[in-house]
Amino acid sequence: PTVQVHGCDAAAGSADVESRFLVYQNRLDAEVSLFAGRRRDTLVREGTSWLIKRREVYLAQSTLLSKALALFF
């Protein structure tokens, strides 16, 4: 995914980022689902790593036709 940084506070060790995604899901023989959307994350610095403090997921579809939704966007 493409990631855009919207704000970064180096002193506080946090950043607001946005990314877009496209997920292809194939279940059984003929069940195919396609998910498109974007994520807005707030990341916090902990040691040498960045952790997700908050995540918002916006799907482009208004109706989900998938029978099973077991994805972590």
mmJSON file of the N, C-alpha and C atoms, coordinates in Angstrom:
{"data_MODEL":{"atom_site":{
"group_PDB":["ATOM","ATOM","ATOM","ATOM","ATOM","ATOM","ATOM","ATOM","ATOM","ATOM","ATOM","ATOM","ATOM","ATOM","ATOM","ATOM","ATOM","ATOM","ATOM","ATOM","ATOM","ATOM","ATOM","ATOM","ATOM","ATOM","ATOM","ATOM","ATOM","ATOM","ATOM","ATOM","ATOM","ATOM","ATOM","ATOM","ATOM","ATOM","ATOM","ATOM","ATOM","ATOM","ATOM","ATOM","ATOM","ATOM","ATOM","ATOM","ATOM","ATOM","ATOM","ATOM","ATOM","ATOM","ATOM","ATOM","ATOM","ATOM","ATOM","ATOM","ATOM","ATOM","ATOM","ATOM","ATOM","ATOM","ATOM","ATOM","ATOM","ATOM","ATOM","ATOM","ATOM","ATOM","ATOM","ATOM","ATOM","ATOM","ATOM","ATOM","ATOM","ATOM","ATOM","ATOM","ATOM","ATOM","ATOM","ATOM","ATOM","ATOM","ATOM","ATOM","ATOM","ATOM","ATOM","ATOM","ATOM","ATOM","ATOM","ATOM","ATOM","ATOM","ATOM","ATOM","ATOM","ATOM","ATOM","ATOM","ATOM","ATOM","ATOM","ATOM","ATOM","ATOM","ATOM","ATOM","ATOM","ATOM","ATOM","ATOM","ATOM","ATOM","ATOM","ATOM","ATOM","ATOM","ATOM","ATOM","ATOM","ATOM","ATOM","ATOM","ATOM","ATOM","ATOM","ATOM","ATOM","ATOM","ATOM","ATOM","ATOM","ATOM","ATOM","ATOM","ATOM","ATOM","ATOM","ATOM","ATOM","ATOM","ATOM","ATOM","ATOM","ATOM","ATOM","ATOM","ATOM","ATOM","ATOM","ATOM","ATOM","ATOM","ATOM","ATOM","ATOM","ATOM","ATOM","ATOM","ATOM","ATOM","ATOM","ATOM","ATOM","ATOM","ATOM","ATOM","ATOM","ATOM","ATOM","ATOM","ATOM","ATOM","ATOM","ATOM","ATOM","ATOM","ATOM","ATOM","ATOM","ATOM","ATOM","ATOM","ATOM","ATOM","ATOM","ATOM","ATOM","ATOM","ATOM","ATOM","ATOM","ATOM","ATOM","ATOM","ATOM","ATOM","ATOM","ATOM","ATOM","ATOM","ATOM","ATOM","ATOM","ATOM","ATOM","ATOM","ATOM","ATOM","ATOM"],
"id":[1,2,3,4,5,6,7,8,9,10,11,12,13,14,15,16,17,18,19,20,21,22,23,24,25,26,27,28,29,30,31,32,33,34,35,36,37,38,39,40,41,42,43,44,45,46,47,48,49,50,51,52,53,54,55,56,57,58,59,60,61,62,63,64,65,66,67,68,69,70,71,72,73,74,75,76,77,78,79,80,81,82,83,84,85,86,87,88,89,90,91,92,93,94,95,96,97,98,99,100,101,102,103,104,105,106,107,108,109,110,111,112,113,114,115,116,117,118,119,120,121,122,123,124,125,126,127,128,129,130,131,132,133,134,135,136,137,138,139,140,141,142,143,144,145,146,147,148,149,150,151,152,153,154,155,156,157,158,159,160,161,162,163,164,165,166,167,168,169,170,171,172,173,174,175,176,177,178,179,180,181,182,183,184,185,186,187,188,189,190,191,192,193,194,195,196,197,198,199,200,201,202,203,204,205,206,207,208,209,210,211,212,213,214,215,216,217,218,219],
"type_symbol":["N","C","C","N","C","C","N","C","C","N","C","C","N","C","C","N","C","C","N","C","C","N","C","C","N","C","C","N","C","C","N","C","C","N","C","C","N","C","C","N","C","C","N","C","C","N","C","C","N","C","C","N","C","C","N","C","C","N","C","C","N","C","C","N","C","C","N","C","C","N","C","C","N","C","C","N","C","C","N","C","C","N","C","C","N","C","C","N","C","C","N","C","C","N","C","C","N","C","C","N","C","C","N","C","C","N","C","C","N","C","C","N","C","C","N","C","C","N","C","C","N","C","C","N","C","C","N","C","C","N","C","C","N","C","C","N","C","C","N","C","C","N","C","C","N","C","C","N","C","C","N","C","C","N","C","C","N","C","C","N","C","C","N","C","C","N","C","C","N","C","C","N","C","C","N","C","C","N","C","C","N","C","C","N","C","C","N","C","C","N","C","C","N","C","C","N","C","C","N","C","C","N","C","C","N","C","C","N","C","C","N","C","C","N","C","C","N","C","C"],
"label_atom_id":["N","CA","C","N","CA","C","N","CA","C","N","CA","C","N","CA","C","N","CA","C","N","CA","C","N","CA","C","N","CA","C","N","CA","C","N","CA","C","N","CA","C","N","CA","C","N","CA","C","N","CA","C","N","CA","C","N","CA","C","N","CA","C","N","CA","C","N","CA","C","N","CA","C","N","CA","C","N","CA","C","N","CA","C","N","CA","C","N","CA","C","N","CA","C","N","CA","C","N","CA","C","N","CA","C","N","CA","C","N","CA","C","N","CA","C","N","CA","C","N","CA","C","N","CA","C","N","CA","C","N","CA","C","N","CA","C","N","CA","C","N","CA","C","N","CA","C","N","CA","C","N","CA","C","N","CA","C","N","CA","C","N","CA","C","N","CA","C","N","CA","C","N","CA","C","N","CA","C","N","CA","C","N","CA","C","N","CA","C","N","CA","C","N","CA","C","N","CA","C","N","CA","C","N","CA","C","N","CA","C","N","CA","C","N","CA","C","N","CA","C","N","CA","C","N","CA","C","N","CA","C","N","CA","C","N","CA","C","N","CA","C","N","CA","C","N","CA","C","N","CA","C","N","CA","C"],
"label_alt_id":[null,null,null,null,null,null,null,null,null,null,null,null,null,null,null,null,null,null,null,null,null,null,null,null,null,null,null,null,null,null,null,null,null,null,null,null,null,null,null,null,null,null,null,null,null,null,null,null,null,null,null,null,null,null,null,null,null,null,null,null,null,null,null,null,null,null,null,null,null,null,null,null,null,null,null,null,null,null,null,null,null,null,null,null,null,null,null,null,null,null,null,null,null,null,null,null,null,null,null,null,null,null,null,null,null,null,null,null,null,null,null,null,null,null,null,null,null,null,null,null,null,null,null,null,null,null,null,null,null,null,null,null,null,null,null,null,null,null,null,null,null,null,null,null,null,null,null,null,null,null,null,null,null,null,null,null,null,null,null,null,null,null,null,null,null,null,null,null,null,null,null,null,null,null,null,null,null,null,null,null,null,null,null,null,null,null,null,null,null,null,null,null,null,null,null,null,null,null,null,null,null,null,null,null,null,null,null,null,null,null,null,null,null,null,null,null,null,null,null],
"label_comp_id":["PRO","PRO","PRO","THR","THR","THR","VAL","VAL","VAL","GLN","GLN","GLN","VAL","VAL","VAL","HIS","HIS","HIS","GLY","GLY","GLY","CYS","CYS","CYS","ASP","ASP","ASP","ALA","ALA","ALA","ALA","ALA","ALA","ALA","ALA","ALA","GLY","GLY","GLY","SER","SER","SER","ALA","ALA","ALA","ASP","ASP","ASP","VAL","VAL","VAL","GLU","GLU","GLU","SER","SER","SER","ARG","ARG","ARG","PHE","PHE","PHE","LEU","LEU","LEU","VAL","VAL","VAL","TYR","TYR","TYR","GLN","GLN","GLN","ASN","ASN","ASN","ARG","ARG","ARG","LEU","LEU","LEU","ASP","ASP","ASP","ALA","ALA","ALA","GLU","GLU","GLU","VAL","VAL","VAL","SER","SER","SER","LEU","LEU","LEU","PHE","PHE","PHE","ALA","ALA","ALA","GLY","GLY","GLY","ARG","ARG","ARG","ARG","ARG","ARG","ARG","ARG","ARG","ASP","ASP","ASP","THR","THR","THR","LEU","LEU","LEU","VAL","VAL","VAL","ARG","ARG","ARG","GLU","GLU","GLU","GLY","GLY","GLY","THR","THR","THR","SER","SER","SER","TRP","TRP","TRP","LEU","LEU","LEU","ILE","ILE","ILE","LYS","LYS","LYS","ARG","ARG","ARG","ARG","ARG","ARG","GLU","GLU","GLU","VAL","VAL","VAL","TYR","TYR","TYR","LEU","LEU","LEU","ALA","ALA","ALA","GLN","GLN","GLN","SER","SER","SER","THR","THR","THR","LEU","LEU","LEU","LEU","LEU","LEU","SER","SER","SER","LYS","LYS","LYS","ALA","ALA","ALA","LEU","LEU","LEU","ALA","ALA","ALA","LEU","LEU","LEU","PHE","PHE","PHE","PHE","PHE","PHE"],
"label_asym_id":["A","A","A","A","A","A","A","A","A","A","A","A","A","A","A","A","A","A","A","A","A","A","A","A","A","A","A","A","A","A","A","A","A","A","A","A","A","A","A","A","A","A","A","A","A","A","A","A","A","A","A","A","A","A","A","A","A","A","A","A","A","A","A","A","A","A","A","A","A","A","A","A","A","A","A","A","A","A","A","A","A","A","A","A","A","A","A","A","A","A","A","A","A","A","A","A","A","A","A","A","A","A","A","A","A","A","A","A","A","A","A","A","A","A","A","A","A","A","A","A","A","A","A","A","A","A","A","A","A","A","A","A","A","A","A","A","A","A","A","A","A","A","A","A","A","A","A","A","A","A","A","A","A","A","A","A","A","A","A","A","A","A","A","A","A","A","A","A","A","A","A","A","A","A","A","A","A","A","A","A","A","A","A","A","A","A","A","A","A","A","A","A","A","A","A","A","A","A","A","A","A","A","A","A","A","A","A","A","A","A","A","A","A","A","A","A","A","A","A"],
"label_entity_id":["1","1","1","1","1","1","1","1","1","1","1","1","1","1","1","1","1","1","1","1","1","1","1","1","1","1","1","1","1","1","1","1","1","1","1","1","1","1","1","1","1","1","1","1","1","1","1","1","1","1","1","1","1","1","1","1","1","1","1","1","1","1","1","1","1","1","1","1","1","1","1","1","1","1","1","1","1","1","1","1","1","1","1","1","1","1","1","1","1","1","1","1","1","1","1","1","1","1","1","1","1","1","1","1","1","1","1","1","1","1","1","1","1","1","1","1","1","1","1","1","1","1","1","1","1","1","1","1","1","1","1","1","1","1","1","1","1","1","1","1","1","1","1","1","1","1","1","1","1","1","1","1","1","1","1","1","1","1","1","1","1","1","1","1","1","1","1","1","1","1","1","1","1","1","1","1","1","1","1","1","1","1","1","1","1","1","1","1","1","1","1","1","1","1","1","1","1","1","1","1","1","1","1","1","1","1","1","1","1","1","1","1","1","1","1","1","1","1","1"],
"label_seq_id":[1,1,1,2,2,2,3,3,3,4,4,4,5,5,5,6,6,6,7,7,7,8,8,8,9,9,9,10,10,10,11,11,11,12,12,12,13,13,13,14,14,14,15,15,15,16,16,16,17,17,17,18,18,18,19,19,19,20,20,20,21,21,21,22,22,22,23,23,23,24,24,24,25,25,25,26,26,26,27,27,27,28,28,28,29,29,29,30,30,30,31,31,31,32,32,32,33,33,33,34,34,34,35,35,35,36,36,36,37,37,37,38,38,38,39,39,39,40,40,40,41,41,41,42,42,42,43,43,43,44,44,44,45,45,45,46,46,46,47,47,47,48,48,48,49,49,49,50,50,50,51,51,51,52,52,52,53,53,53,54,54,54,55,55,55,56,56,56,57,57,57,58,58,58,59,59,59,60,60,60,61,61,61,62,62,62,63,63,63,64,64,64,65,65,65,66,66,66,67,67,67,68,68,68,69,69,69,70,70,70,71,71,71,72,72,72,73,73,73],
"pdbx_PDB_ins_code":[null,null,null,null,null,null,null,null,null,null,null,null,null,null,null,null,null,null,null,null,null,null,null,null,null,null,null,null,null,null,null,null,null,null,null,null,null,null,null,null,null,null,null,null,null,null,null,null,null,null,null,null,null,null,null,null,null,null,null,null,null,null,null,null,null,null,null,null,null,null,null,null,null,null,null,null,null,null,null,null,null,null,null,null,null,null,null,null,null,null,null,null,null,null,null,null,null,null,null,null,null,null,null,null,null,null,null,null,null,null,null,null,null,null,null,null,null,null,null,null,null,null,null,null,null,null,null,null,null,null,null,null,null,null,null,null,null,null,null,null,null,null,null,null,null,null,null,null,null,null,null,null,null,null,null,null,null,null,null,null,null,null,null,null,null,null,null,null,null,null,null,null,null,null,null,null,null,null,null,null,null,null,null,null,null,null,null,null,null,null,null,null,null,null,null,null,null,null,null,null,null,null,null,null,null,null,null,null,null,null,null,null,null,null,null,null,null,null,null],
"Cartn_x":[0.824,0.0,0.862,0.29,0.934,0.643,1.665,1.506,1.813,0.921,1.131,1.191,2.177,2.298,1.61,0.596,-0.153,0.376,0.976,1.532,2.475,3.595,4.574,5.09,4.936,5.436,6.624,7.814,9.019,9.247,8.923,9.134,8.227,6.979,6.029,6.161,6.837,7.009,5.738,4.986,3.749,3.652,2.853,2.655,1.257,0.622,-0.663,-0.405,-0.793,-0.524,-1.801,-1.831,-2.965,-2.417,-3.088,-2.684,-3.928,-3.762,-4.855,-4.563,-5.631,-5.434,-6.438,-6.075,-6.928,-6.675,-7.718,-7.58,-8.433,-7.819,-8.505,-8.629,-9.856,-10.087,-10.744,-10.156,-10.693,-10.995,-12.272,-12.691,-13.344,-13.04,-13.573,-13.255,-14.19,-13.896,-14.264,-15.413,-15.9,-16.244,-15.979,-16.296,-15.123,-15.347,-14.316,-14.867,-14.079,-14.449,-13.301,-13.647,-12.665,-12.996,-12.019,-12.207,-11.23,-11.729,-10.887,-11.22,-10.219,-10.473,-9.198,-9.293,-8.14,-8.126,-6.948,-6.752,-6.141,-6.595,-5.964,-5.439,-4.146,-3.496,-2.806,-2.834,-1.998,-0.942,0.31,1.429,2.164,2.659,3.456,4.788,5.82,7.162,7.357,7.824,8.166,9.507,10.519,11.876,12.288,12.617,13.007,11.875,10.676,9.538,8.432,7.557,6.341,5.163,4.275,3.095,1.833,0.796,-0.483,-1.254,-1.511,-2.297,-3.783,-4.091,-5.481,-5.537,-6.585,-6.768,-8.234,-8.464,-9.798,-9.74,-10.71,-10.758,-12.005,-11.828,-12.932,-12.987,-14.041,-14.211,-14.92,-14.542,-15.147,-16.546,-16.821,-18.13,-19.133,-20.366,-21.416,-22.128,-22.026,-22.631,-21.584,-21.435,-20.488,-21.238,-20.876,-21.538,-20.794,-19.667,-18.881,-19.611,-19.569,-20.223,-19.407,-18.116,-17.246,-16.21,-16.116,-15.151,-14.18,-13.072,-12.065,-10.725,-10.731,-9.517,-9.139,-7.841,-7.342,-6.815,-7.565,-7.159,-6.044],
"Cartn_y":[-1.204,0.0,1.261,2.312,3.608,4.263,4.825,5.441,6.927,7.748,9.184,9.585,10.392,10.896,12.259,12.394,13.651,14.536,13.966,14.752,13.899,14.494,13.758,14.687,14.264,15.014,14.251,14.631,13.895,13.956,15.084,15.227,14.282,14.139,13.256,11.814,11.593,10.239,9.664,10.486,9.997,10.493,9.771,10.141,9.713,10.537,10.207,9.861,8.649,8.181,7.631,7.614,7.059,6.152,5.02,4.105,3.558,3.137,2.56,1.09,0.294,-1.136,-1.696,-2.824,-3.613,-5.075,-5.772,-7.147,-8.066,-9.095,-10.13,-11.351,-11.835,-13.002,-14.1,-15.286,-16.431,-17.522,-17.92,-18.968,-20.095,-21.305,-22.494,-22.451,-22.863,-22.943,-21.67,-21.101,-19.995,-18.732,-18.691,-17.497,-16.525,-15.395,-14.374,-13.059,-12.402,-11.091,-10.127,-8.875,-7.826,-6.679,-6.254,-5.16,-4.045,-2.835,-1.666,-0.615,0.142,1.19,1.849,2.505,3.185,3.015,3.188,3.113,4.418,4.897,6.038,5.521,5.626,5.104,6.221,6.096,6.91,5.973,6.283,5.454,6.135,5.345,5.876,5.133,5.864,5.308,4.632,3.394,2.681,2.008,2.593,2.082,2.305,1.222,1.329,0.944,0.746,0.308,1.355,1.241,2.042,1.107,1.473,0.679,1.415,0.658,1.262,1.593,2.866,3.311,3.335,3.726,3.825,3.526,2.814,2.511,2.687,3.402,3.551,2.976,2.134,1.512,2.013,2.521,2.999,2.141,1.343,0.516,1.322,1.089,1.798,1.262,0.034,-0.562,-0.113,0.134,0.464,-0.795,-1.891,-3.162,-4.261,-5.056,-6.17,-7.438,-8.051,-9.257,-10.527,-10.38,-11.532,-12.299,-13.628,-14.47,-14.524,-14.37,-14.439,-13.32,-12.593,-11.495,-11.759,-12.383,-12.74,-12.133,-10.844,-10.166,-9.099,-8.87,-7.765,-6.727,-5.676,-4.649,-3.84],
"Cartn_z":[0.0,0.0,0.0,-0.527,-0.498,0.843,1.471,2.789,2.682,3.244,3.312,4.781,5.129,6.491,6.53,7.405,7.514,8.625,9.611,10.702,11.517,11.899,12.689,13.774,15.021,16.166,16.726,16.291,16.684,18.19,18.798,20.242,21.024,20.58,21.265,20.799,19.676,19.157,18.573,17.817,17.195,15.764,14.968,13.57,13.138,12.301,11.693,10.236,9.835,8.474,7.841,6.519,5.769,4.678,4.481,3.413,2.73,1.506,0.729,0.486,0.319,0.143,-0.856,-1.428,-2.299,-1.935,-1.457,-0.979,-1.847,-2.372,-3.137,-2.244,-2.039,-1.187,-2.014,-1.989,-2.712,-1.702,-1.628,-0.686,-1.471,-1.075,-1.736,-3.223,-4.069,-5.499,-6.261,-5.946,-6.776,-5.999,-4.711,-3.928,-3.966,-4.592,-4.709,-4.166,-3.341,-2.814,-3.05,-3.27,-3.489,-2.546,-1.757,-0.806,-1.144,-1.223,-1.474,-0.432,-0.035,0.942,1.398,2.566,3.125,4.633,5.204,6.657,7.12,8.262,8.939,10.267,10.464,11.667,12.437,13.744,14.623,15.183,14.912,15.34,16.486,17.422,18.526,18.573,18.928,18.998,20.352,20.305,21.545,21.331,21.902,21.685,20.247,19.567,18.155,17.212,17.745,16.925,16.903,15.894,15.819,16.055,16.976,17.302,16.88,16.517,16.136,17.407,17.607,18.751,18.406,17.179,16.73,15.233,14.803,13.38,13.014,11.923,11.344,9.935,9.588,8.265,7.553,6.34,5.513,4.251,4.12,2.927,1.843,0.59,-0.53,-0.842,-0.451,-0.713,0.348,-0.074,0.891,1.375,0.609,0.979,0.852,1.904,1.864,1.493,0.384,-0.089,0.327,0.95,1.373,2.476,2.382,3.389,4.685,4.588,5.757,5.682,6.748,6.799,7.942,7.621,8.616,8.213,7.9,7.462,8.454,8.573,9.362,8.377,8.189,7.23,7.829],
"occupancy":[1.0,1.0,1.0,1.0,1.0,1.0,1.0,1.0,1.0,1.0,1.0,1.0,1.0,1.0,1.0,1.0,1.0,1.0,1.0,1.0,1.0,1.0,1.0,1.0,1.0,1.0,1.0,1.0,1.0,1.0,1.0,1.0,1.0,1.0,1.0,1.0,1.0,1.0,1.0,1.0,1.0,1.0,1.0,1.0,1.0,1.0,1.0,1.0,1.0,1.0,1.0,1.0,1.0,1.0,1.0,1.0,1.0,1.0,1.0,1.0,1.0,1.0,1.0,1.0,1.0,1.0,1.0,1.0,1.0,1.0,1.0,1.0,1.0,1.0,1.0,1.0,1.0,1.0,1.0,1.0,1.0,1.0,1.0,1.0,1.0,1.0,1.0,1.0,1.0,1.0,1.0,1.0,1.0,1.0,1.0,1.0,1.0,1.0,1.0,1.0,1.0,1.0,1.0,1.0,1.0,1.0,1.0,1.0,1.0,1.0,1.0,1.0,1.0,1.0,1.0,1.0,1.0,1.0,1.0,1.0,1.0,1.0,1.0,1.0,1.0,1.0,1.0,1.0,1.0,1.0,1.0,1.0,1.0,1.0,1.0,1.0,1.0,1.0,1.0,1.0,1.0,1.0,1.0,1.0,1.0,1.0,1.0,1.0,1.0,1.0,1.0,1.0,1.0,1.0,1.0,1.0,1.0,1.0,1.0,1.0,1.0,1.0,1.0,1.0,1.0,1.0,1.0,1.0,1.0,1.0,1.0,1.0,1.0,1.0,1.0,1.0,1.0,1.0,1.0,1.0,1.0,1.0,1.0,1.0,1.0,1.0,1.0,1.0,1.0,1.0,1.0,1.0,1.0,1.0,1.0,1.0,1.0,1.0,1.0,1.0,1.0,1.0,1.0,1.0,1.0,1.0,1.0,1.0,1.0,1.0,1.0,1.0,1.0,1.0,1.0,1.0,1.0,1.0,1.0],
"B_iso_or_equiv":[0.0,0.0,0.0,0.0,0.0,0.0,0.0,0.0,0.0,0.0,0.0,0.0,0.0,0.0,0.0,0.0,0.0,0.0,0.0,0.0,0.0,0.0,0.0,0.0,0.0,0.0,0.0,0.0,0.0,0.0,0.0,0.0,0.0,0.0,0.0,0.0,0.0,0.0,0.0,0.0,0.0,0.0,0.0,0.0,0.0,0.0,0.0,0.0,0.0,0.0,0.0,0.0,0.0,0.0,0.0,0.0,0.0,0.0,0.0,0.0,0.0,0.0,0.0,0.0,0.0,0.0,0.0,0.0,0.0,0.0,0.0,0.0,0.0,0.0,0.0,0.0,0.0,0.0,0.0,0.0,0.0,0.0,0.0,0.0,0.0,0.0,0.0,0.0,0.0,0.0,0.0,0.0,0.0,0.0,0.0,0.0,0.0,0.0,0.0,0.0,0.0,0.0,0.0,0.0,0.0,0.0,0.0,0.0,0.0,0.0,0.0,0.0,0.0,0.0,0.0,0.0,0.0,0.0,0.0,0.0,0.0,0.0,0.0,0.0,0.0,0.0,0.0,0.0,0.0,0.0,0.0,0.0,0.0,0.0,0.0,0.0,0.0,0.0,0.0,0.0,0.0,0.0,0.0,0.0,0.0,0.0,0.0,0.0,0.0,0.0,0.0,0.0,0.0,0.0,0.0,0.0,0.0,0.0,0.0,0.0,0.0,0.0,0.0,0.0,0.0,0.0,0.0,0.0,0.0,0.0,0.0,0.0,0.0,0.0,0.0,0.0,0.0,0.0,0.0,0.0,0.0,0.0,0.0,0.0,0.0,0.0,0.0,0.0,0.0,0.0,0.0,0.0,0.0,0.0,0.0,0.0,0.0,0.0,0.0,0.0,0.0,0.0,0.0,0.0,0.0,0.0,0.0,0.0,0.0,0.0,0.0,0.0,0.0,0.0,0.0,0.0,0.0,0.0,0.0],
"pdbx_formal_charge":[null,null,null,null,null,null,null,null,null,null,null,null,null,null,null,null,null,null,null,null,null,null,null,null,null,null,null,null,null,null,null,null,null,null,null,null,null,null,null,null,null,null,null,null,null,null,null,null,null,null,null,null,null,null,null,null,null,null,null,null,null,null,null,null,null,null,null,null,null,null,null,null,null,null,null,null,null,null,null,null,null,null,null,null,null,null,null,null,null,null,null,null,null,null,null,null,null,null,null,null,null,null,null,null,null,null,null,null,null,null,null,null,null,null,null,null,null,null,null,null,null,null,null,null,null,null,null,null,null,null,null,null,null,null,null,null,null,null,null,null,null,null,null,null,null,null,null,null,null,null,null,null,null,null,null,null,null,null,null,null,null,null,null,null,null,null,null,null,null,null,null,null,null,null,null,null,null,null,null,null,null,null,null,null,null,null,null,null,null,null,null,null,null,null,null,null,null,null,null,null,null,null,null,null,null,null,null,null,null,null,null,null,null,null,null,null,null,null,null],
"auth_seq_id":[1,1,1,2,2,2,3,3,3,4,4,4,5,5,5,6,6,6,7,7,7,8,8,8,9,9,9,10,10,10,11,11,11,12,12,12,13,13,13,14,14,14,15,15,15,16,16,16,17,17,17,18,18,18,19,19,19,20,20,20,21,21,21,22,22,22,23,23,23,24,24,24,25,25,25,26,26,26,27,27,27,28,28,28,29,29,29,30,30,30,31,31,31,32,32,32,33,33,33,34,34,34,35,35,35,36,36,36,37,37,37,38,38,38,39,39,39,40,40,40,41,41,41,42,42,42,43,43,43,44,44,44,45,45,45,46,46,46,47,47,47,48,48,48,49,49,49,50,50,50,51,51,51,52,52,52,53,53,53,54,54,54,55,55,55,56,56,56,57,57,57,58,58,58,59,59,59,60,60,60,61,61,61,62,62,62,63,63,63,64,64,64,65,65,65,66,66,66,67,67,67,68,68,68,69,69,69,70,70,70,71,71,71,72,72,72,73,73,73],
"auth_comp_id":["PRO","PRO","PRO","THR","THR","THR","VAL","VAL","VAL","GLN","GLN","GLN","VAL","VAL","VAL","HIS","HIS","HIS","GLY","GLY","GLY","CYS","CYS","CYS","ASP","ASP","ASP","ALA","ALA","ALA","ALA","ALA","ALA","ALA","ALA","ALA","GLY","GLY","GLY","SER","SER","SER","ALA","ALA","ALA","ASP","ASP","ASP","VAL","VAL","VAL","GLU","GLU","GLU","SER","SER","SER","ARG","ARG","ARG","PHE","PHE","PHE","LEU","LEU","LEU","VAL","VAL","VAL","TYR","TYR","TYR","GLN","GLN","GLN","ASN","ASN","ASN","ARG","ARG","ARG","LEU","LEU","LEU","ASP","ASP","ASP","ALA","ALA","ALA","GLU","GLU","GLU","VAL","VAL","VAL","SER","SER","SER","LEU","LEU","LEU","PHE","PHE","PHE","ALA","ALA","ALA","GLY","GLY","GLY","ARG","ARG","ARG","ARG","ARG","ARG","ARG","ARG","ARG","ASP","ASP","ASP","THR","THR","THR","LEU","LEU","LEU","VAL","VAL","VAL","ARG","ARG","ARG","GLU","GLU","GLU","GLY","GLY","GLY","THR","THR","THR","SER","SER","SER","TRP","TRP","TRP","LEU","LEU","LEU","ILE","ILE","ILE","LYS","LYS","LYS","ARG","ARG","ARG","ARG","ARG","ARG","GLU","GLU","GLU","VAL","VAL","VAL","TYR","TYR","TYR","LEU","LEU","LEU","ALA","ALA","ALA","GLN","GLN","GLN","SER","SER","SER","THR","THR","THR","LEU","LEU","LEU","LEU","LEU","LEU","SER","SER","SER","LYS","LYS","LYS","ALA","ALA","ALA","LEU","LEU","LEU","ALA","ALA","ALA","LEU","LEU","LEU","PHE","PHE","PHE","PHE","PHE","PHE"],
"auth_asym_id":["A","A","A","A","A","A","A","A","A","A","A","A","A","A","A","A","A","A","A","A","A","A","A","A","A","A","A","A","A","A","A","A","A","A","A","A","A","A","A","A","A","A","A","A","A","A","A","A","A","A","A","A","A","A","A","A","A","A","A","A","A","A","A","A","A","A","A","A","A","A","A","A","A","A","A","A","A","A","A","A","A","A","A","A","A","A","A","A","A","A","A","A","A","A","A","A","A","A","A","A","A","A","A","A","A","A","A","A","A","A","A","A","A","A","A","A","A","A","A","A","A","A","A","A","A","A","A","A","A","A","A","A","A","A","A","A","A","A","A","A","A","A","A","A","A","A","A","A","A","A","A","A","A","A","A","A","A","A","A","A","A","A","A","A","A","A","A","A","A","A","A","A","A","A","A","A","A","A","A","A","A","A","A","A","A","A","A","A","A","A","A","A","A","A","A","A","A","A","A","A","A","A","A","A","A","A","A","A","A","A","A","A","A","A","A","A","A","A","A"],
"auth_atom_id":["N","CA","C","N","CA","C","N","CA","C","N","CA","C","N","CA","C","N","CA","C","N","CA","C","N","CA","C","N","CA","C","N","CA","C","N","CA","C","N","CA","C","N","CA","C","N","CA","C","N","CA","C","N","CA","C","N","CA","C","N","CA","C","N","CA","C","N","CA","C","N","CA","C","N","CA","C","N","CA","C","N","CA","C","N","CA","C","N","CA","C","N","CA","C","N","CA","C","N","CA","C","N","CA","C","N","CA","C","N","CA","C","N","CA","C","N","CA","C","N","CA","C","N","CA","C","N","CA","C","N","CA","C","N","CA","C","N","CA","C","N","CA","C","N","CA","C","N","CA","C","N","CA","C","N","CA","C","N","CA","C","N","CA","C","N","CA","C","N","CA","C","N","CA","C","N","CA","C","N","CA","C","N","CA","C","N","CA","C","N","CA","C","N","CA","C","N","CA","C","N","CA","C","N","CA","C","N","CA","C","N","CA","C","N","CA","C","N","CA","C","N","CA","C","N","CA","C","N","CA","C","N","CA","C","N","CA","C","N","CA","C","N","CA","C","N","CA","C","N","CA","C","N","CA","C"],
"pdbx_PDB_model_num":[1,1,1,1,1,1,1,1,1,1,1,1,1,1,1,1,1,1,1,1,1,1,1,1,1,1,1,1,1,1,1,1,1,1,1,1,1,1,1,1,1,1,1,1,1,1,1,1,1,1,1,1,1,1,1,1,1,1,1,1,1,1,1,1,1,1,1,1,1,1,1,1,1,1,1,1,1,1,1,1,1,1,1,1,1,1,1,1,1,1,1,1,1,1,1,1,1,1,1,1,1,1,1,1,1,1,1,1,1,1,1,1,1,1,1,1,1,1,1,1,1,1,1,1,1,1,1,1,1,1,1,1,1,1,1,1,1,1,1,1,1,1,1,1,1,1,1,1,1,1,1,1,1,1,1,1,1,1,1,1,1,1,1,1,1,1,1,1,1,1,1,1,1,1,1,1,1,1,1,1,1,1,1,1,1,1,1,1,1,1,1,1,1,1,1,1,1,1,1,1,1,1,1,1,1,1,1,1,1,1,1,1,1,1,1,1,1,1,1]
}}}
